[in-house]
Coordinates of C-alpha atoms and ligand atoms in Angstrom, one line a residue:
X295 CA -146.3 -76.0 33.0
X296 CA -144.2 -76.8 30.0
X297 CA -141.9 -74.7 28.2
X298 CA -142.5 -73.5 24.7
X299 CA -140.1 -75.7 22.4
X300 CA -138.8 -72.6 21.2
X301 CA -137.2 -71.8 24.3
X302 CA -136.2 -75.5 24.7
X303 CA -132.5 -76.6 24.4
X304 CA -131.8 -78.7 21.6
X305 CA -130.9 -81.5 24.3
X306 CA -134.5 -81.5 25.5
X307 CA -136.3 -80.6 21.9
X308 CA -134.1 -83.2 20.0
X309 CA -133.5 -87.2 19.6
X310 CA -130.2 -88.4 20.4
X311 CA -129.2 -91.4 17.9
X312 CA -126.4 -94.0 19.4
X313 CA -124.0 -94.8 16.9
X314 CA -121.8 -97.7 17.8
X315 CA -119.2 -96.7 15.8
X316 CA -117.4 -100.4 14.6
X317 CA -121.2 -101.2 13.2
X318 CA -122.4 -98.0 11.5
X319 CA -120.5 -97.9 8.6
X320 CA -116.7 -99.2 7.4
X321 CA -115.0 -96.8 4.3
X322 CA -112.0 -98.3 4.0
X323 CA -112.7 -102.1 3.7
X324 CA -111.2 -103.6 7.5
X325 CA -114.3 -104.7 8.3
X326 CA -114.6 -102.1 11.1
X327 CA -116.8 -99.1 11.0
X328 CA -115.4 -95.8 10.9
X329 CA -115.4 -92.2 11.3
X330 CA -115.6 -91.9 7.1
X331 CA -118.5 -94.2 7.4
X332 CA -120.7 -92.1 9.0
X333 CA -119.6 -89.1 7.5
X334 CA -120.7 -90.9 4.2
X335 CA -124.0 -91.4 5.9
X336 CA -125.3 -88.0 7.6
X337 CA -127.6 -87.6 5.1
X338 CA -129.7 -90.6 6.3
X339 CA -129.5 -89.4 9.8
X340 CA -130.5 -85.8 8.6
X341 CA -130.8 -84.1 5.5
X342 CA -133.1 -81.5 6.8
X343 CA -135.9 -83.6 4.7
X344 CA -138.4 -85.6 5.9
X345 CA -136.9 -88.3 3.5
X346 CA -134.2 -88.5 6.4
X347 CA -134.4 -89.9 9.6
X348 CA -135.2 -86.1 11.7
X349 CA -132.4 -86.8 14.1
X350 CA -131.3 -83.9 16.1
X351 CA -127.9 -85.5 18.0
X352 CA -125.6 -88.5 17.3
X353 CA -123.8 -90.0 20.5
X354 CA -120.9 -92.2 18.9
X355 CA -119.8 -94.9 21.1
X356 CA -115.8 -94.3 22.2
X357 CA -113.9 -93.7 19.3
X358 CA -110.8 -93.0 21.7
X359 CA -107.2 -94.6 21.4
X360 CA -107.9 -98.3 22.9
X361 CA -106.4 -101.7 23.2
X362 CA -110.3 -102.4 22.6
X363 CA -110.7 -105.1 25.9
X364 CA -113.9 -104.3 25.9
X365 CA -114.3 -102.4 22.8
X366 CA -113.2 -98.8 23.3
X367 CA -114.7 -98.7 26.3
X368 CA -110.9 -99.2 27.8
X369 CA -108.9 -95.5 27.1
X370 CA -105.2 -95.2 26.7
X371 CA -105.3 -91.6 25.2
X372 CA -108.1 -89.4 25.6
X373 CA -107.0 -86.6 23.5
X374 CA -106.5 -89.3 20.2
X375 CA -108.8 -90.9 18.0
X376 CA -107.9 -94.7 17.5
X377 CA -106.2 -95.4 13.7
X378 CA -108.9 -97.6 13.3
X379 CA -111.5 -95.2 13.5
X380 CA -109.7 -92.1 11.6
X381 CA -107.8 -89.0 12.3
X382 CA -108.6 -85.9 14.3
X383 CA -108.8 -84.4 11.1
X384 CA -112.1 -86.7 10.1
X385 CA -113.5 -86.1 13.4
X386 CA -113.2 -82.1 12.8
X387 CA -114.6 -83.0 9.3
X388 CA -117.5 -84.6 11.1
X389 CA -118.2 -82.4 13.4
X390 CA -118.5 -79.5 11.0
X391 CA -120.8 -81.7 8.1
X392 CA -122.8 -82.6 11.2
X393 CA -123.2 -79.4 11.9
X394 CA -124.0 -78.1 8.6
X395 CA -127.1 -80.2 9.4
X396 CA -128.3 -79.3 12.2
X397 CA -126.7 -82.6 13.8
X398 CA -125.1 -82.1 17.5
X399 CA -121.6 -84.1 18.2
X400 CA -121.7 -86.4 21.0
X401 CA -118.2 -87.8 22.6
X402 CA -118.5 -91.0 25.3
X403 CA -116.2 -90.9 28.1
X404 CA -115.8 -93.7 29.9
X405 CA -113.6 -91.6 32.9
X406 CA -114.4 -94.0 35.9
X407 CA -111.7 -96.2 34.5
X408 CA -109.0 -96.4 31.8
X409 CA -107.3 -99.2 30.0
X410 CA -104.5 -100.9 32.1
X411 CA -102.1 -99.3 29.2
X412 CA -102.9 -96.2 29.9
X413 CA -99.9 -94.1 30.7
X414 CA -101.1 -93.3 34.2
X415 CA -102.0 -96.9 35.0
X416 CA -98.5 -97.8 33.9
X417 CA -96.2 -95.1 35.8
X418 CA -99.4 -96.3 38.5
X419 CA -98.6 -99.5 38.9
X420 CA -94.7 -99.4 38.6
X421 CA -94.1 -98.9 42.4
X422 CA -95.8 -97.8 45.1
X423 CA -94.0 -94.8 45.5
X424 CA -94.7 -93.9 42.1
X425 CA -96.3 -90.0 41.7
X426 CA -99.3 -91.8 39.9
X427 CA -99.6 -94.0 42.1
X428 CA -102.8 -92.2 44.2
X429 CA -104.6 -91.9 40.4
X430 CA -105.9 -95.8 40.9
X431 CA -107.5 -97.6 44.1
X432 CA -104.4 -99.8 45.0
X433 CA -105.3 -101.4 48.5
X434 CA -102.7 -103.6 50.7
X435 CA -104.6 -107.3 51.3
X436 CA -106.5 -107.8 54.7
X437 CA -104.1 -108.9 57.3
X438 CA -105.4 -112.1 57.1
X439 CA -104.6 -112.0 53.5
X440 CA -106.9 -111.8 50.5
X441 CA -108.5 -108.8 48.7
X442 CA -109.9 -105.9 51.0
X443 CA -113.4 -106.4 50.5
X444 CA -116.2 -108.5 48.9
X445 CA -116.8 -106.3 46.3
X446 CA -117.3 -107.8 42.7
X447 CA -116.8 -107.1 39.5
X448 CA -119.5 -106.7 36.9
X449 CA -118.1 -108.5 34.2
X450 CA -117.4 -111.4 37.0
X451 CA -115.2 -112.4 39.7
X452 CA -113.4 -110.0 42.4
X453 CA -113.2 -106.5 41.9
X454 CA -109.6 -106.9 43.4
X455 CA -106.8 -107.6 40.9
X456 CA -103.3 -108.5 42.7
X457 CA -100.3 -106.7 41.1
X458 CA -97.5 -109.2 42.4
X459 CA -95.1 -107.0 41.7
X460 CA -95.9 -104.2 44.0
X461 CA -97.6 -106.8 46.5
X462 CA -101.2 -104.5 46.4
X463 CA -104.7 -105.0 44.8
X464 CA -106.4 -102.6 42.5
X465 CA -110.2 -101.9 41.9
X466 CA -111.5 -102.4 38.7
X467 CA -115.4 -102.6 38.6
X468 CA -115.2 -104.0 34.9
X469 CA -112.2 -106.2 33.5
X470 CA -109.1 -105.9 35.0
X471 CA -108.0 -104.2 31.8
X472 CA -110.2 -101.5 33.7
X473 CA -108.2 -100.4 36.4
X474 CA -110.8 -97.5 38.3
X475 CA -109.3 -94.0 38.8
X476 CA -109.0 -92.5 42.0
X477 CA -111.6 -89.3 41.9
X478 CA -110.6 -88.2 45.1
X479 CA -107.0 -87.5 43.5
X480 CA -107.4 -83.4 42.6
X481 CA -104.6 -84.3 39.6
X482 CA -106.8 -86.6 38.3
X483 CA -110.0 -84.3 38.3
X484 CA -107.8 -81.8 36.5
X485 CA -106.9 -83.7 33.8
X486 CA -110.1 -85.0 33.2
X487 CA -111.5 -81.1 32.9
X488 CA -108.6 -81.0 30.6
X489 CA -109.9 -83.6 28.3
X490 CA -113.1 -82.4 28.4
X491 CA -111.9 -78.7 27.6
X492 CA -109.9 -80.5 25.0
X493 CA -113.0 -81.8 23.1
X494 CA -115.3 -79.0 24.0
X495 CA -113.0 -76.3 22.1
X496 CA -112.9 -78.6 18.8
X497 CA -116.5 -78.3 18.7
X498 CA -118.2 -81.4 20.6
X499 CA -121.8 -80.7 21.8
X500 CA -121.2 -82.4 24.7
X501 CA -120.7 -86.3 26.5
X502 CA -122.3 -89.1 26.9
X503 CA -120.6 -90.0 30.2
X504 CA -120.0 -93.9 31.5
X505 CA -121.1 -95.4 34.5
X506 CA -121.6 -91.9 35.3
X507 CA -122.7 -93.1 39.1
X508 CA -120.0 -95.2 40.3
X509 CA -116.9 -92.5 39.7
X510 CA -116.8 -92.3 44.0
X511 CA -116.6 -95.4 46.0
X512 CA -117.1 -95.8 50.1
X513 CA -113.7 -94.5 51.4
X514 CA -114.3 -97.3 54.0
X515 CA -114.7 -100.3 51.8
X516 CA -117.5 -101.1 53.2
X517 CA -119.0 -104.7 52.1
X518 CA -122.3 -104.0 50.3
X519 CA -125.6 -105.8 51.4
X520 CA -126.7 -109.0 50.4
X521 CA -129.8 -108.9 47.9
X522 CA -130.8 -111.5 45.4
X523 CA -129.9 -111.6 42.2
X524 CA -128.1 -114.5 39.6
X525 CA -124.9 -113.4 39.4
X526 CA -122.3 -112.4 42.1
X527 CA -122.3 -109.1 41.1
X528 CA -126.1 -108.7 41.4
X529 CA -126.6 -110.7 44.8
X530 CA -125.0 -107.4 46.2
X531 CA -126.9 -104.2 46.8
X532 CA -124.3 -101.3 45.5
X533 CA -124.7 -98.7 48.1
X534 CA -120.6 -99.0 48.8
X535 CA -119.3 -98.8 45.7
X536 CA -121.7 -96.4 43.4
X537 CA -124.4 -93.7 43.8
X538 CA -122.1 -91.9 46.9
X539 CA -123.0 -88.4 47.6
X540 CA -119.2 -87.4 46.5
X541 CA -120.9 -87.5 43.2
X542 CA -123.2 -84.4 43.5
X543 CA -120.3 -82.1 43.7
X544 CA -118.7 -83.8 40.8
X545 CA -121.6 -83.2 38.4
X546 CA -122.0 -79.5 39.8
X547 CA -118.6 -78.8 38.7
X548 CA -119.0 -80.2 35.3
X549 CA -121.8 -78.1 34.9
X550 CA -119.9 -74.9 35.5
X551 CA -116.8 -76.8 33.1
X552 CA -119.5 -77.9 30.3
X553 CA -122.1 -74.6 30.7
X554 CA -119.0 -71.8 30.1
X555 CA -118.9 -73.5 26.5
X556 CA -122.6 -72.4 25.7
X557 CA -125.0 -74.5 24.2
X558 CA -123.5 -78.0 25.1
X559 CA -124.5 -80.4 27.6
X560 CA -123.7 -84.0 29.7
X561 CA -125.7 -87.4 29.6
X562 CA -124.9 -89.4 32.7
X563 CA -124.7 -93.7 32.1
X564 CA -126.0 -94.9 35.6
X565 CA -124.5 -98.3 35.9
X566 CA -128.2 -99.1 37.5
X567 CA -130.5 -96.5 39.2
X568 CA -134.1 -95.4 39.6
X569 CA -135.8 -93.0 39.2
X570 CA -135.8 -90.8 42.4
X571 CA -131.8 -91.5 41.9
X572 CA -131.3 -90.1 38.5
X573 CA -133.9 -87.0 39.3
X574 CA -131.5 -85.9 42.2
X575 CA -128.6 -86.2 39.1
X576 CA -130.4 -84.2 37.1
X577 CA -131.0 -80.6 38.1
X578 CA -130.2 -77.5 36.6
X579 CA -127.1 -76.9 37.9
X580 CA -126.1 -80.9 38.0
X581 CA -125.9 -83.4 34.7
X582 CA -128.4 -81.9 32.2
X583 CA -129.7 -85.4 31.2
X584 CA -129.3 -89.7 32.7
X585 CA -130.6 -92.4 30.7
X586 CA -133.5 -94.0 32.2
X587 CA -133.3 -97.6 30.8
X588 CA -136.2 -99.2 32.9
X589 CA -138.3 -99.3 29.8
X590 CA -135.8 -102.0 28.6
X591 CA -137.5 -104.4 31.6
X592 CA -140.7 -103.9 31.1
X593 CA -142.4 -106.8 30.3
X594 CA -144.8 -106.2 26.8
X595 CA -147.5 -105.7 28.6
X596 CA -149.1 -101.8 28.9
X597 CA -149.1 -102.2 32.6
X598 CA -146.0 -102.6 33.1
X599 CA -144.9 -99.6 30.8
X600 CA -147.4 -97.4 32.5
X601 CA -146.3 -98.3 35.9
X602 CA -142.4 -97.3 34.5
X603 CA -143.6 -93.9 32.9
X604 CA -145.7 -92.9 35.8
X605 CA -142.9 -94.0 38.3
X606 CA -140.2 -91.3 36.4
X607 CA -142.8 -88.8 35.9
X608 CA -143.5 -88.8 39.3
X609 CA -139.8 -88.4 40.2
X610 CA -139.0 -85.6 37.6
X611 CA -142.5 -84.0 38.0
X612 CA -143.5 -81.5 35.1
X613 CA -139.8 -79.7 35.3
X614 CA -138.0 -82.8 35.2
X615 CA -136.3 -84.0 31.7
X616 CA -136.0 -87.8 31.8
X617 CA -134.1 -89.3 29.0
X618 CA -136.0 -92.4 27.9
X619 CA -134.3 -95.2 26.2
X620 CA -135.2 -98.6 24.5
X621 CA -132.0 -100.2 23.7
X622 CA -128.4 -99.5 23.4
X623 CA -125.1 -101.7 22.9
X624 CA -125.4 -103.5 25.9
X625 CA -129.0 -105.0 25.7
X626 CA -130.7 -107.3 23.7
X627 CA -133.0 -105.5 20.9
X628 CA -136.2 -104.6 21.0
X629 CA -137.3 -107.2 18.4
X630 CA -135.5 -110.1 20.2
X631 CA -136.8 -108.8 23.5
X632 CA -140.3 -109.4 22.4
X633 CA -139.9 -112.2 20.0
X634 CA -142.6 -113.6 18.0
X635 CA -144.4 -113.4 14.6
X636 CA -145.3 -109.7 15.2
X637 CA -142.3 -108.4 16.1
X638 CA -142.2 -104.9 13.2
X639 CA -145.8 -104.7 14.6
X640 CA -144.4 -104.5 18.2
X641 CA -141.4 -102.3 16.7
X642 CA -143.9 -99.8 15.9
X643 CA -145.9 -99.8 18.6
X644 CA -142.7 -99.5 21.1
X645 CA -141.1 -96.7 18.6
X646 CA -144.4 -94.5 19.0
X647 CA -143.8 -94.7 22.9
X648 CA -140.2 -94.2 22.9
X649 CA -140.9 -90.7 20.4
X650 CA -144.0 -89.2 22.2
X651 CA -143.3 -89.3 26.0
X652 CA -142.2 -86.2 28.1
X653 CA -138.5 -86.1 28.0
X654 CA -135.8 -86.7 25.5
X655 CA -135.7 -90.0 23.3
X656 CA -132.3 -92.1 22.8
X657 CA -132.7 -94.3 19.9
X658 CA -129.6 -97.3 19.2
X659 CA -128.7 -97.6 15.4
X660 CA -130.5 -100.3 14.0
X661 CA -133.8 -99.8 16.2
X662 CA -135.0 -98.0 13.5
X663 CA -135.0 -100.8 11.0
X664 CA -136.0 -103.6 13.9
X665 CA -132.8 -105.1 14.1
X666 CA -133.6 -108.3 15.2
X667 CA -130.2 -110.0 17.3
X668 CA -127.7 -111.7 15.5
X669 CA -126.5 -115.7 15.8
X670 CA -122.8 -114.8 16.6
X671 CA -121.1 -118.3 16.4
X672 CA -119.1 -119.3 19.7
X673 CA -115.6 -118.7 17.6
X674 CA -116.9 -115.2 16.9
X675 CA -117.2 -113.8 20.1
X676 CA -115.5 -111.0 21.0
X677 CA -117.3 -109.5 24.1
X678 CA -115.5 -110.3 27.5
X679 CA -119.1 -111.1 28.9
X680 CA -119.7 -113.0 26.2
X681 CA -116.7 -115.2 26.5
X682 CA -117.1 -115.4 30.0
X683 CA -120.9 -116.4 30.4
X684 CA -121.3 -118.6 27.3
X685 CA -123.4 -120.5 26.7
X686 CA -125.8 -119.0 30.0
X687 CA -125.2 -115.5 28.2
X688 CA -123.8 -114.9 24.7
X689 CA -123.1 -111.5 25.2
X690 CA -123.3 -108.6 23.8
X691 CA -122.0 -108.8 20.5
X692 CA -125.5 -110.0 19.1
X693 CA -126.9 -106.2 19.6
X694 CA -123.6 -105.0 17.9
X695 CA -123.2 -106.2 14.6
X696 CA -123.3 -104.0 11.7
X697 CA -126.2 -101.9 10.3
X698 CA -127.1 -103.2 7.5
X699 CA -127.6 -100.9 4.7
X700 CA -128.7 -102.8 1.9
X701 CA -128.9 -106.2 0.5
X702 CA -125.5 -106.2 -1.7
X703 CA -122.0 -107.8 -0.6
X704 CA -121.5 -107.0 2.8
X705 CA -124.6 -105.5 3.0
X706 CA -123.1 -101.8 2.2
X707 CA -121.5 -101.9 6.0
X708 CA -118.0 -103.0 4.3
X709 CA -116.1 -104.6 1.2
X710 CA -114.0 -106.4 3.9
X711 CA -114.9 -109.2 6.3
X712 CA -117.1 -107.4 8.8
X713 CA -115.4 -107.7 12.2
X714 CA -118.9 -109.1 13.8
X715 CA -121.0 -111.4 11.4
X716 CA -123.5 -109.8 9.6
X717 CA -127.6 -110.6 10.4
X718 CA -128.4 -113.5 7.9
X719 CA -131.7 -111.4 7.0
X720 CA -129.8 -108.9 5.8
X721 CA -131.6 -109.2 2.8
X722 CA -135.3 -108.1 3.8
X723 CA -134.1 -106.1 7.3
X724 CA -131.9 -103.4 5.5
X725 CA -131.9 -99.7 5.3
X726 CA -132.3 -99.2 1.2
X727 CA -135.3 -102.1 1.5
X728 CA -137.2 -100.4 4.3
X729 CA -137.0 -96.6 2.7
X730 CA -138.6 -98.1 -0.1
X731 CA -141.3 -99.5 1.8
X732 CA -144.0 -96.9 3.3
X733 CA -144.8 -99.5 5.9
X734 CA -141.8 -100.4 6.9
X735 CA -140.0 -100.0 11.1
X736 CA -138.0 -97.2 9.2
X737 CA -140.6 -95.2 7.6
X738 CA -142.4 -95.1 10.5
X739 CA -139.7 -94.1 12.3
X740 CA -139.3 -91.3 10.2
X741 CA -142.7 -90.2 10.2
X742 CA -142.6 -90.3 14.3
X743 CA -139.6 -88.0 14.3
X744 CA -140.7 -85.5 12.0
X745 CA -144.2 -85.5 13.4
X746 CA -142.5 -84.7 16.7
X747 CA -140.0 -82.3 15.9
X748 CA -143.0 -79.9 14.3
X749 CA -145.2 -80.7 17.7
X750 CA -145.0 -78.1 20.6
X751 CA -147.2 -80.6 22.7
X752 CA -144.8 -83.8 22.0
X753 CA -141.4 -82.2 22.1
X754 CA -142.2 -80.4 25.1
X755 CA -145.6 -80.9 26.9
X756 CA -146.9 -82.2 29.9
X757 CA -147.7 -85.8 30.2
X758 CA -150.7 -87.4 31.3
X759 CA -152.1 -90.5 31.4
X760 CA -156.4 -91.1 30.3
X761 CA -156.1 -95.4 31.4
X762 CA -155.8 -95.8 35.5
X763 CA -155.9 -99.6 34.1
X764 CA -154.6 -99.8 31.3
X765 CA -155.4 -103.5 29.4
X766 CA -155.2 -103.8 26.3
X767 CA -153.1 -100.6 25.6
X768 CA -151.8 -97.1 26.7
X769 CA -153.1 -93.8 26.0
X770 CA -152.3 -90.4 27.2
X771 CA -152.4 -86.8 26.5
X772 CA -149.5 -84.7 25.8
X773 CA -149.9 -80.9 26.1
X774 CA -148.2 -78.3 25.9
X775 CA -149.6 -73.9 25.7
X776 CA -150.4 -74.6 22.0
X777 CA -151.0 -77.9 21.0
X778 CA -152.9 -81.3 23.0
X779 CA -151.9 -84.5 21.4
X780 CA -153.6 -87.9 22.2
X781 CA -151.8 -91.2 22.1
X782 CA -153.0 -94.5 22.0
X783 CA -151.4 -98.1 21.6
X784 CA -152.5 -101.2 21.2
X785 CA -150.1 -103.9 22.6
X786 CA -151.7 -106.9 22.0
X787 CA -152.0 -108.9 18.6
X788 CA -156.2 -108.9 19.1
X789 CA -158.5 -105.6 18.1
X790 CA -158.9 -103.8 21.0
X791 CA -161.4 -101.5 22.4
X792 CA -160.0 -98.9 24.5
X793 CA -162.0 -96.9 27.2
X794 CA -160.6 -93.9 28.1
X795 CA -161.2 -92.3 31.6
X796 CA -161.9 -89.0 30.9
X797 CA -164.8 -88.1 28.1
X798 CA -161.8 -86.3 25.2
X799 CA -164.8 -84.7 23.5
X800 CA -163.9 -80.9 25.4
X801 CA -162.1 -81.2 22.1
X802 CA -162.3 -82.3 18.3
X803 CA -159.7 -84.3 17.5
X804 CA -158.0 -84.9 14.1
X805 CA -156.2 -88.0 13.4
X806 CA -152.5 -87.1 12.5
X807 CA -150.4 -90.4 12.1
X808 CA -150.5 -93.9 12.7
X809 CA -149.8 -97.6 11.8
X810 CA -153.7 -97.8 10.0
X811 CA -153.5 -94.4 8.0
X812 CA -157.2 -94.1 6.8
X813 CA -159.1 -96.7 9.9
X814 CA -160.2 -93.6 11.9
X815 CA -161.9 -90.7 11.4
X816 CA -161.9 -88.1 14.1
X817 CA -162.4 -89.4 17.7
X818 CA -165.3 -89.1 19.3
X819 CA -166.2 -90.0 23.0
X820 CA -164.5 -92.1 25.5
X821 CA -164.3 -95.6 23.2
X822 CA -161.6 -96.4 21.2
X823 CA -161.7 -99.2 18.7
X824 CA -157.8 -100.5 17.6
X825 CA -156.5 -102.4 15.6
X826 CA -154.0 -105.4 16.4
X827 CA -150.5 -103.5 17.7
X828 CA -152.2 -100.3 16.1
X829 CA -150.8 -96.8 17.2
X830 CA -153.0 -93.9 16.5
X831 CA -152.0 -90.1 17.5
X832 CA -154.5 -87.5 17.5
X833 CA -154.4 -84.1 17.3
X834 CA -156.7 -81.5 19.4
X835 CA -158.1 -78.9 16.4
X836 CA -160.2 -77.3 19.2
Ligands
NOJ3 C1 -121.2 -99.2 30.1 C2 -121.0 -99.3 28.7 O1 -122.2 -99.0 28.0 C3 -120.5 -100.8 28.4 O2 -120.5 -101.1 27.1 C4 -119.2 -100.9 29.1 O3 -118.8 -102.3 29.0 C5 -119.2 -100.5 30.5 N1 -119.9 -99.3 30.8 C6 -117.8 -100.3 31.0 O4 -117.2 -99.2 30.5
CA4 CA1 -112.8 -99.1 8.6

């Protein structure tokens, strides 16, 4: 049965907001956002006020020393904060304001590789005698020549680099700028517990780890099976080179490493996954949380959804804690997923889902204003899988452009020329605009936070579905010792009448929030009439 939300961690009560650092907010003019930016801007995130958005954590996207291949997400120093982002000092200056708030500090390590300029790589690759050289996956060619194995890299081509100089391949699942560390290597799993102690004693409240499941690769090199899929990397199944069982012990000891601190805790990035995977990663004495981003495939229709939700609840059962998300950095947004004339309808309706199922929320900056994805001209692009795919796929600098906060020069992100193009409607999809607006993506947002941070059943209740087919919409009950709330959503752009399988009239229920504030009175019986893309939640009074 579910816990009361009193007793809940603030990992399984709260909603975790990404914050891609370049894009949130610039304060001093270079175009690129900062750690001053976002200190400038905790009040929206959380003033304690319902005014705010309600968050409860903020995961910032690396903010670590980096020649910035692929945007931070390539370390050479753990332990520094790049110039372009601030000083230590600013990150202990946001830590504590965050704080102050009731905001939790989130740090993403990206540990299954480092930048080719890292320090290690470099004493790494300068001979093969080198003490370093075991921290990386250097392999000799096959005797027949060539690289080891078929395995690819995500961002295209062989996952083999050849280092001419000491006559050996390394791995890199990403860009070659991405050489892969060696996990097996115990000096590397020490300093890696030393980084993490590093940023656990200046107050962090914890990690948002990278490619969390592809740290441990077969010690074989087996080839992976063939499977279909468009690119190289996808016509592979990855049973060789991620998800291997060296991985449970790993996240075991980061437990212990991560728990001793107190009230702190680890999200795992599967690189790809399911359900029944990411369960097994998250157990009580294993990650506390893995992002389950099969919502982001769904097609928009409520099947679809339902069969998702219904496929992770089953794998976490009541205990479980899935950790739902809709977008990040690396997909398209919501909006531009489900294009069309309705798209803040469709915003709405896909915000009420992410905020009311069992499990905690991630929400990607910008979601909350329905960000739609931004024309970044071919000169422009900066993302290595951008520059590689175009024109088949631009990218992903179109999700990563700046938030824009109002409709003034530079939109309030910066004085300076922003470092990604900013949205051209700017002027009517911008923070100031929406919190103006009642009926805006943002104030609904708003409303959906702060409805479920003061709701036992949505913050921690059980989850069950009242549509075995669902048509026209979803609709479920969330329930927890104290409270029953009823959901319902209508995803299509017609009235809907909804017919629920079970007869909710055991209870009176009270209408608490919506899109239509003032088209229902209480509900009564098993029909429910909708409005186009409305969302309704109800309360149980009895
Ligand atoms: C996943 C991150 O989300 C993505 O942005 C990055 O390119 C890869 N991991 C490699 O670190
Ligand atoms: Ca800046």
């Amino acid at each position: 049965m579910s816990e009361s939300s009193e007793s809940l961690p603030w990992w399984k009560r709260g909603v975790i907001y990404q914050i891609y650092t370049r894009s949130f907010a610039d304060s001093n003019g270079d175009g690129i956002g900062d750690l001053g930016g976002i200190l400038a801007h905790l009040d929206y995130l959380n003033d304690g006020t319902p005014a705010s958005l309600g968050v409860d954590a903020i995961w910032l996207s690396p903010i670590f020393a980096s020649p910035a291949f692929d945007f931070g997400y390539d370390v050479s120093d753990y332990c520094a904060i790049d110039p372009i982002f601030g000083r230590l000092a600013d990150l202990d200056e946001l830590i504590a304001q965050a704080h102050q708030r009731g905001i939790r500090v989130i740090l993403d390590l990206a540990l299954n590789h480092t930048s080719h300029l890292h320090p290690w790589f470099l004493e790494s690759r300068a001979s093969r005698s080198s003490s370093k050289r075991d921290w990386y996956l250097w392999q000799d060619p096959r005797p027949q020549g060539g690289p080891p194995n078929r395995w690819q890299s995500v961002f295209g081509g062989r996952a083999w680099q050849w280092d001419p100089a000491t006559r050996q391949y390394y791995y890199h699942m990403f860009l070659p700028q991405q050489p892969d560390l060696n996990w097996r290597n115990p000096q590397v799993r020490e300093e890696i517990d030393r980084i993490m102690r590093f940023w656990l004693e200046r107050g962090v409240d914890g990690f948002r780890l990278d490619v969390v499941n592809a740290y441990f690769k077969d010690l074989e090199l087996r080839d992976n099976p063939f499977r279909w899929g468009l690119r190289a990397y996808d016509r592979q199944a990855h049973v060789y080179d991620a998800d291997r069982p060296e991985l449970l012990p790993a996240y075991t000891a980061f437990r212990r490493l991560v728990d001793r601190y107190g009230d702190r805790m680890v999200v795992g990035e599967p690189l790809m996954g399911n359900p029944q995977v990411l369960q097994q990663y998250c157990r009580p004495d294993r990650l506390h949380l893995a992002f389950d981003f099969d919502l982001i495939s769904c097609r928009w229709n409520p099947r679809a959804f339902q069969r998702t939700i219904l496929a992770c609840e089953q794998a976490f059962g009541p205990e479980g804690w899935p950790c739902y998300a809709l977008g990040n950095h690396d997909v398209s947004r919501l909006v531009s997923r489900y294009p069309g004339p309705h798209a803040p309808e469709r915003a709405k309706v896909a915000a009420a889902l992410l905020l009311t199922l069992h499990g905690t929320p991630s929400l990607y900056q910008g979601e909350e204003i329905g960000m739609r994805d931004s024309p970044v001209p071919r000169r422009r692009i900066l993302d290595p899988a951008g520059k590689r795919y175009w024109p088949l796929y631009r990218g992903r600098d179109p999700v990563r452009t700046p938030l824009p906060w109002n409709d003034g020069v530079g939109a309030g992100f910066s004085n300076g020329r922003p470092w990604l193009p900013i949205n051209p409607d700017f002027r009517s999809v911008n923070v100031a605009r929406e919190s103006e607006d009642p009926g805006s993506v943002l104030s609904f947002y708003r409303r959906l936070i702060w409805l479920r941070r003061g709701s036992r059943a949505l913050n921690s209740g059980s989850f069950q579905t009242l549509l075995r087919n669902p048509d026209s919409g979803l609709a479920y009950l969330r329930q927890s010792q104290e409270e029953i709330m009823l959901v319902a959503l209508n995803f299509r752009g017609h009235p809907a009448q909804i017919v629920l399988d079970e007869d909710p009239s055991t209870h009176e229920w009270e209408w608490r929030l919506g899109t239509h504030p003032g088209s229902h009175g209480p509900l009564v019986g098993r029909r429910l009439n909708l409005q186009p893309y409305e969302v309704c939640i109800f309360q149980a009074t009895r």
